[in-house]
XYZ file of C-alpha atoms in Angstrom:
677
model
C -29.726 7.113 2.287
C -31.355 4.517 4.518
C -30.084 1.003 3.835
C -32.236 -2.076 3.734
C -31.987 -4.169 6.858
C -31.482 -7.474 5.003
C -27.904 -8.772 5.508
C -27.748 -10.166 1.965
C -28.463 -6.697 0.557
C -25.860 -5.075 2.783
C -23.258 -7.616 1.727
C -24.071 -7.015 -1.944
C -23.629 -3.273 -1.458
C -20.372 -3.906 0.389
C -19.186 -5.955 -2.603
C -19.983 -3.048 -4.930
C -17.919 -0.732 -2.738
C -14.995 -2.947 -1.764
C -14.131 -4.738 -5.011
C -13.120 -1.598 -6.955
C -11.272 -0.172 -3.927
C -9.417 -3.384 -2.960
C -5.659 -3.355 -3.587
C -2.960 -5.801 -2.605
C -0.861 -3.307 -0.693
C -1.085 -1.395 2.555
C -2.416 2.010 1.400
C -0.060 5.000 1.666
C 2.969 2.783 2.335
C 2.854 0.457 -0.684
C 3.854 -2.567 1.406
C 2.602 -5.582 -0.609
C 0.204 -8.203 0.765
C -0.388 -9.928 -2.592
C 1.914 -10.623 -5.549
C -0.159 -8.559 -7.970
C -1.357 -5.256 -6.542
C -4.778 -5.548 -8.140
C -5.742 -8.995 -9.511
C -5.628 -11.293 -6.464
C -6.815 -8.692 -3.976
C -9.992 -8.038 -5.928
C -10.586 -11.757 -6.433
C -10.245 -12.409 -2.704
C -12.645 -9.604 -1.776
C -15.105 -10.656 -4.513
C -15.133 -14.245 -3.228
C -15.381 -13.230 0.417
C -18.194 -10.694 0.064
C -20.251 -12.722 -2.378
C -19.939 -15.742 -0.109
C -21.457 -13.700 2.703
C -24.161 -12.309 0.431
C -25.054 -15.717 -0.976
C -24.980 -17.414 2.428
C -27.242 -14.821 4.062
C -29.582 -14.884 1.055
C -29.839 -18.649 1.309
C -30.519 -18.589 5.063
C -33.023 -15.750 5.056
C -34.577 -15.293 1.629
C -34.814 -18.939 0.643
C -36.395 -19.790 3.956
C -39.292 -17.606 2.871
C -39.669 -19.858 -0.165
C -39.644 -17.071 -2.743
C -37.508 -16.939 -5.862
C -37.643 -14.404 -8.676
C -37.310 -16.187 -11.990
C -38.334 -15.963 -15.625
C -37.177 -16.388 -19.203
C -34.973 -13.307 -18.890
C -32.493 -15.423 -16.900
C -32.011 -17.902 -19.748
C -29.268 -15.876 -21.520
C -27.267 -15.710 -18.279
C -27.537 -19.463 -17.823
C -26.603 -20.067 -21.456
C -23.461 -17.983 -21.165
C -22.374 -19.734 -17.977
C -23.014 -23.117 -19.618
C -20.906 -22.263 -22.654
C -18.108 -20.888 -20.447
C -18.179 -24.124 -18.442
C -17.945 -26.323 -21.548
C -15.145 -24.168 -22.933
C -13.261 -24.582 -19.647
C -13.707 -28.373 -19.700
C -12.256 -28.545 -23.234
C -9.559 -25.858 -22.694
C -5.886 -26.271 -23.476
C -5.314 -25.935 -19.717
C -8.548 -26.506 -17.744
C -6.921 -25.431 -14.476
C -5.760 -22.121 -15.990
C -9.153 -21.630 -17.668
C -11.028 -22.158 -14.402
C -8.900 -20.138 -11.969
C -7.598 -17.540 -14.410
C -4.212 -16.165 -15.416
C -1.948 -13.795 -13.500
C -2.641 -10.656 -15.568
C -6.413 -10.281 -15.993
C -7.548 -13.160 -13.807
C -10.904 -13.538 -15.587
C -11.240 -17.316 -15.699
C -14.378 -19.325 -15.260
C -14.261 -18.690 -11.494
C -14.624 -14.928 -11.986
C -17.311 -15.500 -14.625
C -19.264 -17.594 -12.111
C -18.787 -14.980 -9.380
C -19.954 -12.193 -11.666
C -22.902 -14.293 -12.857
C -23.739 -14.775 -9.179
C -23.577 -11.002 -8.758
C -26.099 -10.595 -11.575
C -28.334 -13.262 -10.064
C -28.261 -11.684 -6.602
C -29.062 -8.328 -8.174
C -32.142 -9.840 -9.789
C -33.220 -11.263 -6.454
C -32.495 -8.234 -4.269
C -33.007 -5.112 -6.385
C -36.793 -5.291 -6.255
C -37.914 -1.659 -5.941
C -36.882 1.926 -6.684
C -35.577 2.520 -3.173
C -33.146 -0.400 -3.328
C -32.084 0.562 -6.836
C -31.406 4.048 -5.514
C -29.182 2.667 -2.750
C -27.231 0.599 -5.247
C -26.870 3.530 -7.619
C -25.571 5.791 -4.857
C -23.069 3.138 -3.773
C -21.731 2.734 -7.313
C -21.428 6.497 -7.903
C -19.751 7.286 -4.601
C -17.305 4.406 -4.937
C -16.363 5.434 -8.457
C -15.949 9.020 -7.256
C -13.496 7.861 -4.571
C -11.561 5.895 -7.194
C -11.585 8.948 -9.482
C -10.256 11.201 -6.731
C -7.426 8.727 -6.097
C -6.709 8.713 -9.823
C -6.746 12.488 -9.996
C -4.195 12.704 -7.178
C -1.979 10.415 -9.225
C -2.508 12.343 -12.471
C -1.895 15.701 -10.821
C 1.297 14.228 -9.331
C 0.278 15.197 -5.809
C 0.382 11.862 -3.959
C -0.275 8.234 -4.739
C -2.658 6.916 -2.085
C -2.186 3.340 -3.262
C 1.569 2.858 -3.594
C 2.888 5.862 -1.724
C 6.634 6.240 -2.274
C 6.787 3.053 -4.352
C 4.802 4.767 -7.140
C 8.093 6.087 -8.548
C 8.881 2.548 -9.676
C 5.972 2.587 -12.139
C 6.484 3.470 -15.810
C 6.085 7.177 -16.485
C 3.083 6.729 -18.807
C 1.123 5.048 -15.999
C 2.047 7.793 -13.531
C 0.966 10.512 -15.938
C -2.320 8.887 -16.956
C -3.285 7.446 -13.562
C -4.683 4.075 -12.594
C -6.797 4.756 -9.479
C -7.269 1.483 -7.642
C -7.990 -0.474 -10.841
C -4.475 -1.103 -12.152
C -4.146 0.322 -15.648
C -5.171 3.649 -17.254
C -7.266 1.804 -19.856
C -9.217 -0.349 -17.439
C -9.332 2.431 -14.833
C -11.066 4.825 -17.196
C -13.318 2.040 -18.549
C -14.523 1.344 -14.992
C -15.549 4.997 -14.570
C -17.807 5.060 -17.667
C -20.995 3.526 -16.239
C -20.873 5.484 -12.911
C -20.354 8.735 -14.837
C -23.676 8.313 -16.637
C -25.366 7.357 -13.375
C -23.989 10.534 -11.757
C -25.068 12.673 -14.732
C -28.583 11.285 -14.415
C -28.642 11.957 -10.690
C -27.440 15.512 -11.323
C -30.206 16.158 -13.834
C -32.802 14.895 -11.350
C -31.340 16.698 -8.314
C -33.697 19.176 -6.638
C -31.746 20.092 -3.500
C -28.544 22.089 -3.211
C -26.765 19.258 -1.384
C -27.639 16.764 -4.099
C -26.524 19.121 -6.838
C -23.173 19.683 -5.132
C -22.669 15.959 -4.462
C -23.563 14.664 -7.919
C -22.021 17.619 -9.682
C -18.707 17.035 -7.889
C -18.888 13.355 -8.811
C -19.493 14.150 -12.471
C -16.654 16.673 -12.539
C -14.138 14.362 -10.866
C -14.923 11.424 -13.151
C -14.960 13.467 -16.373
C -11.661 15.222 -15.583
C -9.901 11.969 -14.750
C -11.353 10.308 -17.853
C -9.838 13.009 -20.060
C -6.510 12.924 -18.227
C -6.306 9.145 -18.553
C -6.082 9.750 -22.354
C -7.880 6.492 -23.176
C -10.059 6.767 -26.237
C -12.383 3.755 -25.912
C -13.990 4.905 -22.625
C -14.513 8.395 -24.069
C -16.168 6.925 -27.167
C -18.286 4.655 -24.987
C -19.332 7.595 -22.824
C -20.266 9.670 -25.913
C -22.336 6.808 -27.346
C -24.048 6.158 -24.009
C -24.665 9.867 -23.552
C -26.142 10.166 -27.009
C -28.544 7.292 -26.419
C -29.376 8.834 -23.041
C -30.253 12.183 -24.634
C -32.405 10.426 -27.222
C -34.179 8.511 -24.496
C -34.753 11.588 -22.370
C -36.083 13.496 -25.355
C -38.877 10.931 -25.598
C -39.815 11.309 -21.952
C -43.466 12.228 -21.251
C -44.264 15.933 -21.009
C -47.229 15.539 -18.729
C -46.735 15.494 -14.961
C -45.523 12.171 -13.596
C -44.979 10.776 -10.089
C -41.295 11.474 -10.541
C -41.845 15.082 -11.519
C -44.240 15.541 -8.647
C -41.374 14.834 -6.311
C -39.665 17.978 -7.557
C -42.178 20.341 -5.931
C -39.722 20.905 -3.098
C -37.341 22.451 -5.601
C -36.578 22.984 -9.258
C -34.491 20.507 -11.187
C -31.245 21.679 -12.650
C -31.534 22.660 -16.330
C -29.974 20.625 -19.107
C -27.925 23.642 -20.166
C -26.283 23.834 -16.759
C -25.458 20.120 -16.887
C -23.998 20.525 -20.379
C -21.955 23.506 -19.213
C -20.557 21.491 -16.316
C -19.616 18.666 -18.695
C -17.825 21.035 -21.066
C -15.995 22.791 -18.231
C -14.882 19.437 -16.745
C -13.617 18.221 -20.125
C -11.798 21.514 -20.727
C -10.259 21.311 -17.251
C -9.031 17.805 -18.009
C -7.431 18.932 -21.274
C -5.770 21.963 -19.674
C -4.451 19.908 -16.760
C -3.078 17.286 -19.135
C -1.306 19.888 -21.276
C 0.000 21.760 -18.260
C 1.552 18.702 -16.604
C 3.887 18.020 -19.496
C 1.949 15.253 -21.257
C 0.897 17.483 -24.169
C 3.062 15.541 -26.635
C 1.513 12.226 -25.624
C -1.956 13.819 -25.650
C -1.393 15.113 -29.181
C -0.095 11.758 -30.400
C -3.054 9.874 -28.953
C -5.784 12.236 -30.138
C -4.207 14.196 -32.991
C -2.167 11.604 -34.866
C -3.943 10.098 -37.875
C -1.533 7.162 -37.902
C -2.243 6.365 -34.234
C -5.979 6.613 -34.775
C -5.914 4.394 -37.881
C -3.839 1.797 -36.060
C -6.369 1.893 -33.214
C -3.596 2.617 -30.738
C -1.481 -0.331 -31.889
C -4.308 -2.802 -31.347
C -4.486 -4.127 -34.910
C -1.674 -6.722 -34.489
C -3.348 -7.943 -31.304
C -6.696 -8.229 -33.086
C -5.031 -10.118 -35.941
C -3.569 -12.586 -33.452
C -6.985 -13.028 -31.818
C -8.534 -13.848 -35.204
C -5.783 -16.392 -35.884
C -6.345 -18.036 -32.486
C -10.077 -18.179 -33.173
C -9.403 -19.764 -36.574
C -7.252 -22.448 -34.912
C -9.865 -23.115 -32.188
C -13.179 -22.033 -33.730
C -15.919 -23.689 -31.703
C -14.968 -23.348 -28.013
C -11.673 -21.469 -28.121
C -8.564 -22.130 -26.045
C -10.407 -21.678 -22.719
C -11.362 -18.647 -20.603
C -8.414 -16.390 -19.726
C -6.074 -18.654 -21.692
C -5.366 -16.237 -24.542
C -1.588 -16.451 -24.262
C -1.618 -20.230 -24.759
C -3.166 -19.715 -28.165
C -1.020 -16.630 -28.813
C 2.341 -18.352 -28.460
C 2.142 -20.216 -31.802
C 0.810 -17.238 -33.808
C 3.116 -14.457 -32.643
C 4.985 -13.057 -35.629
C 8.620 -11.996 -35.691
C 7.567 -8.416 -36.484
C 5.694 -8.271 -33.159
C 8.931 -8.857 -31.247
C 9.777 -5.213 -31.789
C 7.335 -4.440 -28.964
C 9.428 -6.445 -26.538
C 10.888 -9.957 -26.664
C 9.624 -10.781 -23.170
C 6.209 -9.221 -23.685
C 3.427 -11.817 -23.349
C -0.029 -10.797 -24.554
C -2.878 -12.059 -22.390
C -5.655 -9.877 -23.850
C -6.217 -8.406 -27.361
C -7.807 -5.181 -26.018
C -11.154 -6.115 -27.551
C -13.606 -8.139 -25.493
C -15.546 -9.733 -28.383
C -12.279 -10.892 -29.966
C -11.044 -12.043 -26.553
C -14.205 -14.130 -26.144
C -14.113 -15.628 -29.643
C -10.432 -16.556 -29.149
C -10.884 -18.031 -25.666
C -14.467 -19.342 -25.804
C -14.976 -19.715 -29.541
C -17.938 -18.874 -31.707
C -20.219 -20.495 -29.126
C -18.951 -18.124 -26.433
C -19.263 -15.077 -28.689
C -22.857 -15.924 -29.596
C -23.714 -16.589 -25.963
C -22.193 -13.271 -24.833
C -23.985 -11.308 -27.563
C -27.221 -13.070 -26.626
C -26.668 -12.150 -22.960
C -25.938 -8.451 -23.502
C -28.414 -7.794 -26.291
C -31.261 -9.582 -24.512
C -30.616 -7.567 -21.345
C -30.525 -4.281 -23.272
C -33.764 -5.193 -25.093
C -35.321 -6.014 -21.722
C -34.187 -2.626 -20.476
C -35.772 -0.725 -23.363
C -38.954 -2.750 -22.908
C -39.128 -1.902 -19.226
C -38.575 1.787 -19.928
C -41.256 1.728 -22.606
C -43.693 0.106 -20.177
C -42.863 2.741 -17.540
C -43.484 5.561 -20.003
C -46.841 4.062 -20.991
C -47.801 3.999 -17.325
C -46.726 7.630 -16.839
C -43.512 6.727 -14.986
C -40.155 7.875 -16.272
C -36.788 9.131 -15.121
C -35.786 6.558 -12.507
C -32.208 5.377 -11.952
C -33.096 2.323 -14.029
C -32.934 4.472 -17.210
C -29.370 5.505 -16.415
C -28.369 1.912 -15.736
C -29.534 0.973 -19.232
C -27.596 3.752 -20.946
C -24.574 3.215 -18.694
C -24.492 -0.507 -19.526
C -24.632 0.350 -23.229
C -21.726 2.784 -22.750
C -19.653 0.170 -20.935
C -20.416 -2.437 -23.622
C -19.220 -0.044 -26.326
C -16.088 0.725 -24.302
C -15.241 -2.970 -24.108
C -15.026 -3.139 -27.900
C -11.516 -1.692 -27.584
C -10.590 -2.388 -23.989
C -9.033 -5.083 -21.862
C -11.215 -7.241 -19.641
C -10.550 -7.399 -15.915
C -12.453 -8.754 -12.945
C -13.697 -5.251 -12.025
C -15.045 -4.539 -15.511
C -16.659 -7.980 -15.687
C -18.219 -7.353 -12.284
C -19.596 -3.966 -13.338
C -20.981 -5.330 -16.603
C -22.760 -8.248 -14.929
C -24.057 -5.991 -12.185
C -25.593 -3.768 -14.827
C -27.076 -6.755 -16.663
C -28.606 -8.030 -13.429
C -30.197 -4.636 -12.739
C -31.679 -4.530 -16.241
C -33.151 -8.020 -16.018
C -34.535 -7.752 -12.485
C -37.874 -6.066 -13.320
C -38.681 -8.697 -15.924
C -38.699 -11.503 -13.345
C -41.716 -12.585 -11.360
C -41.980 -14.029 -7.871
C -42.506 -17.757 -7.589
C -43.164 -19.859 -4.537
C -40.780 -22.764 -4.100
C -42.269 -26.052 -2.891
C -41.380 -27.033 0.638
C -39.710 -30.293 -0.377
C -36.685 -31.159 -2.481
C -36.270 -28.085 -4.775
C -36.094 -25.613 -1.915
C -33.880 -27.897 0.149
C -31.511 -28.557 -2.742
C -31.206 -24.876 -3.574
C -30.677 -24.012 0.076
C -27.978 -26.639 0.595
C -26.277 -25.855 -2.709
C -26.119 -22.135 -1.914
C -24.672 -22.746 1.539
C -22.058 -25.165 0.202
C -21.093 -22.746 -2.566
C -20.769 -19.923 -0.041
C -18.621 -22.091 2.252
C -16.370 -23.099 -0.687
C -15.916 -19.473 -1.666
C -14.953 -18.540 1.898
C -12.377 -21.346 2.094
C -10.964 -20.381 -1.323
C -10.693 -16.705 -0.357
C -8.967 -17.473 2.951
C -6.444 -19.930 1.434
C -5.687 -17.593 -1.452
C -5.142 -14.676 0.930
C -2.795 -16.693 3.151
C -0.900 -18.044 0.140
C -0.500 -14.589 -1.350
C 0.756 -13.095 1.923
C 3.230 -15.983 2.225
C 4.396 -15.495 -1.359
C 5.237 -11.830 -0.799
C 7.854 -13.055 1.688
C 9.765 -14.528 -1.234
C 11.115 -11.056 -2.009
C 14.427 -11.609 -0.254
C 18.073 -11.799 -1.221
C 18.323 -15.285 0.332
C 17.572 -17.492 -2.713
C 16.875 -20.634 -0.685
C 14.596 -18.830 1.739
C 12.711 -17.300 -1.178
C 12.314 -20.752 -2.740
C 11.050 -22.254 0.521
C 8.478 -19.504 0.998
C 7.289 -19.748 -2.598
C 6.954 -23.542 -2.287
C 4.961 -23.145 0.925
C 2.691 -20.646 -0.811
C 2.164 -23.009 -3.757
C 1.210 -25.832 -1.400
C -1.531 -23.628 0.064
C -2.923 -22.476 -3.291
C -1.790 -24.846 -6.058
C -4.452 -23.323 -8.340
C -2.810 -19.875 -8.314
C -0.906 -19.330 -11.594
C 1.248 -16.502 -10.236
C 2.230 -18.484 -7.150
C 3.184 -21.513 -9.239
C 5.302 -19.361 -11.524
C 7.006 -17.766 -8.524
C 7.749 -21.199 -7.099
C 9.482 -22.302 -10.328
C 11.457 -19.064 -10.674
C 12.736 -19.078 -7.104
C 13.506 -22.803 -7.296
C 15.486 -22.200 -10.489
C 17.449 -19.341 -8.931
C 18.240 -21.229 -5.747
C 19.322 -24.353 -7.643
C 21.628 -22.468 -9.996
C 23.119 -20.638 -7.032
C 23.987 -24.000 -5.446
C 25.542 -25.168 -8.704
C 27.667 -22.083 -9.279
C 28.856 -21.958 -5.667
C 29.975 -25.582 -5.882
C 27.598 -27.001 -3.284
C 27.980 -30.819 -3.077
C 24.216 -31.378 -3.405
C 24.105 -29.283 -6.593
C 23.517 -32.208 -9.020
C 20.761 -33.677 -6.837
C 19.096 -30.265 -6.554
C 19.201 -29.945 -10.334
C 17.573 -33.366 -10.734
C 14.815 -32.448 -8.258
C 14.101 -29.155 -10.019
C 14.161 -30.851 -13.400
C 11.564 -33.380 -12.225
C 9.341 -30.612 -10.820
C 9.436 -28.713 -14.103
C 8.800 -31.903 -16.085
C 5.764 -32.585 -13.941
C 4.531 -29.038 -14.526
C 5.020 -29.454 -18.274
C 3.033 -32.680 -18.172
C 0.202 -31.004 -16.286
C 0.204 -27.978 -18.631
C 1.486 -29.247 -21.986
C 0.719 -25.981 -23.834
C 2.622 -23.709 -21.442
C 6.024 -22.861 -22.918
C 7.342 -21.440 -19.627
C 7.951 -24.920 -18.213
C 10.354 -26.068 -20.963
C 11.843 -22.564 -20.975
C 12.650 -22.830 -17.276
C 14.019 -26.331 -17.814
C 16.296 -25.015 -20.553
C 17.587 -22.220 -18.308
C 18.155 -24.661 -15.474
C 19.990 -27.337 -17.466
C 21.979 -25.150 -19.848
C 23.067 -23.006 -16.905
C 24.034 -26.096 -14.902
C 25.926 -27.475 -17.868
C 28.457 -24.659 -17.563
C 29.622 -26.091 -14.228
C 28.617 -29.752 -14.188
C 28.764 -31.649 -17.469
C 27.830 -31.389 -21.158
C 24.968 -33.875 -20.708
C 23.064 -31.225 -18.744
C 23.465 -28.785 -21.644
C 22.209 -31.421 -24.094
C 19.114 -32.024 -22.000
C 18.619 -28.271 -21.682
C 18.689 -27.823 -25.438
C 16.203 -30.644 -25.864
C 13.878 -28.972 -23.356
C 14.292 -25.658 -25.167
C 13.406 -27.228 -28.527
C 10.232 -28.602 -26.954
C 9.483 -25.051 -25.887
C 9.975 -23.782 -29.443
C 7.340 -26.237 -30.604
C 4.909 -24.262 -28.416
C 6.310 -20.764 -28.962
C 8.381 -20.740 -32.179
C 9.319 -17.037 -32.075
C 10.378 -16.774 -28.460
C 13.540 -14.708 -28.810
C 14.581 -15.329 -25.203
C 14.253 -19.093 -25.566
C 16.105 -19.107 -28.884
C 18.920 -17.103 -27.310
C 19.175 -19.620 -24.471
C 19.273 -22.558 -26.888
C 21.932 -20.824 -28.986
C 24.090 -20.282 -25.887
C 23.737 -24.007 -25.176
C 25.001 -24.887 -28.634
C 27.954 -22.564 -28.096
C 28.735 -24.384 -24.849
C 28.802 -27.639 -26.799
C 31.147 -26.131 -29.418
C 28.546 -26.089 -32.179
C 28.392 -22.448 -33.385
C 26.756 -23.422 -36.684
C 23.634 -24.652 -34.858
C 23.665 -21.529 -32.699
C 23.690 -19.409 -35.859
C 20.787 -21.380 -37.313
C 18.644 -20.767 -34.215
C 19.134 -16.976 -34.265
C 19.985 -15.916 -37.804
C 16.515 -14.716 -38.870
C 15.392 -13.328 -35.534
C 18.338 -11.897 -33.562
C 17.580 -8.217 -34.448
C 13.795 -8.401 -34.030
C 13.697 -6.599 -30.669
C 15.751 -3.377 -30.732
C 15.803 -3.294 -26.905
C 17.100 -6.850 -26.337
C 20.926 -7.064 -26.772
C 21.504 -10.624 -25.622
C 20.266 -12.277 -28.843
C 22.604 -10.158 -30.937
C 25.534 -10.798 -28.639
C 25.000 -14.553 -28.764
C 24.622 -14.461 -32.535
C 27.805 -12.427 -32.928
C 29.686 -14.855 -30.674
C 28.441 -17.753 -32.819
C 29.595 -16.029 -36.029
C 33.025 -15.317 -34.522
C 33.372 -18.916 -33.305
C 32.438 -20.108 -36.811
C 35.099 -17.883 -38.379
C 32.639 -15.462 -39.991
C 34.265 -12.336 -38.599
C 32.968 -9.853 -41.199
C 29.373 -10.835 -40.591
C 29.956 -10.645 -36.842
C 31.285 -7.099 -37.215
C 28.120 -6.082 -39.043
C 26.026 -7.471 -36.199
C 28.191 -5.734 -33.632
C 27.943 -2.412 -35.408
C 24.151 -2.658 -35.166
C 24.438 -3.489 -31.477
C 26.797 -0.580 -30.843
C 24.350 1.788 -32.489
C 21.476 0.416 -30.408
C 23.349 0.061 -27.127
C 26.205 2.578 -27.077
C 26.592 2.384 -23.288
C 26.412 -1.403 -22.932
C 29.797 -2.638 -21.623
C 29.274 -6.203 -22.849
C 28.649 -4.991 -26.387
C 31.670 -2.749 -26.210
C 33.904 -5.563 -24.922
C 32.845 -8.071 -27.577
C 33.221 -5.463 -30.318
C 36.695 -4.598 -29.080
C 37.764 -8.225 -29.118
C 36.273 -8.750 -32.566
C 37.959 -5.699 -34.099
C 41.297 -6.528 -32.412
C 41.322 -10.097 -33.713
């Protein structure tokens, strides 16, 4: 594969390769360089590489005065416009622009991925360049799949090394590659799998057959072992459309078929046999490695299938959020801000501290975060690109051309779009989707000469400034993240200082801001409980910081929650007035997140400190047992009942706790005291 000599094209290819592979740890050792192993690292690489691609495109391509444009770009512009308006009207514009700490798909990532699509339309201008891009995508996905297979086969984790043992068992068994989650990992592999299948069908040399066949096998096996249904459904749908499209291919000799004179293409039966063998190998490997029970539950349980893998409650919440914010939603990547008020008590059984940032359905995510306007704009974008793709293929068939990589990009983009109907959205998946959309739209654009005066100059200067801004953002974010990882220390004050320094470098980073508040809270309470003379002043400073954060983000419950922890905790050592202020902060948090079991438990403990067990009972009485894995709410409720003289009711609560937590010493101690008295 001979690469184009244009720097902008090389940087775009480098982006395609590096973004999926980027992780925030030192490979093999697991030593962290970012707070989140996957989110920030991919954002930094995406910003850095696209800045280089955009800058070189502006310097070289724009100087030639040529721009590829047309009506096919209107849907992309419309989607970006709606996303921008939704961000401006969001519950937290800063969060909506820079993104949250889990998925990280705020307006910034949307703009970067839209830029990826735009650069693809400008640079993928012939079959040779499309072939280079296709090879890069397939080979990168194959490398990710091999890493995932090593994880699934329990051989070695290339990403985390020895630290992989700290991951939950279900992630270790199902694999995550370099993407971060079995669901999103397998969703990422869908489009490249169809590209590799297409390459295998068109291969005429032994080397090509081995290369693309190995890629297909690796990706299919890891897809099955990941045990994620949506990507498999997406792949089946995309494959079905691909077969239909190929069945309509011209029978007469074409330029593409003429290229096969040097050899004979592999038969469809051989390709089908390879697919079946790879799928069977994935099933056998999964059953052999001790995950047969999980495999059976995920694919053989009617209840699991009907519940869509537990997604129905999440989808219900998304619909409620959309109903509360119908036009423009709560803002890109701000799902949890709309989710706090609608979370039901029944959902607490999944974990009191669990915060949902994505409903596992991209259309519902968009309608909740960007409203009906965003949903219509996204449908317009995807559907128009797919229609353009079918039109281009039809035109190629009419001209006697068929079977290029472009066909596979169309069917692969359809497969990925279907997958996203029941999948989370991450920066990598957004990047792959927009890359595919850009490839589909590119042939529909025509070359236009830019005038020598203001339009060309403005576009040139704007592109250079945007590239420079992206570079600065990437560098500052990288430095801030590296600094923040130093907060993992037993010295509470040192951790707080490092987190504060990191937040000063990247105040836009949600994860860094949260770390700053958590470490500040821990260091302050440590001063209070150790009797440091500056304890009260430290509490006042921390209280002011959290109040300022709550003022800047009035819909974020974490700020009043942290204030409640700080003040109620300080009230145990300092004075009752701190506890009172802590309860007031906690009640403000309940206005935002009424069914926060952790916050209610903290408020109830504050009332107990003030000698008001009746109020503590009221806060917890209907919710204390909602999470069967969270003992503290039940303990606090039992203490309130005992303090209120309602011993029989307390004994009932304690019997439930003893059944749930037979080895918990705190439960055993409180039960012993209750039964003795």
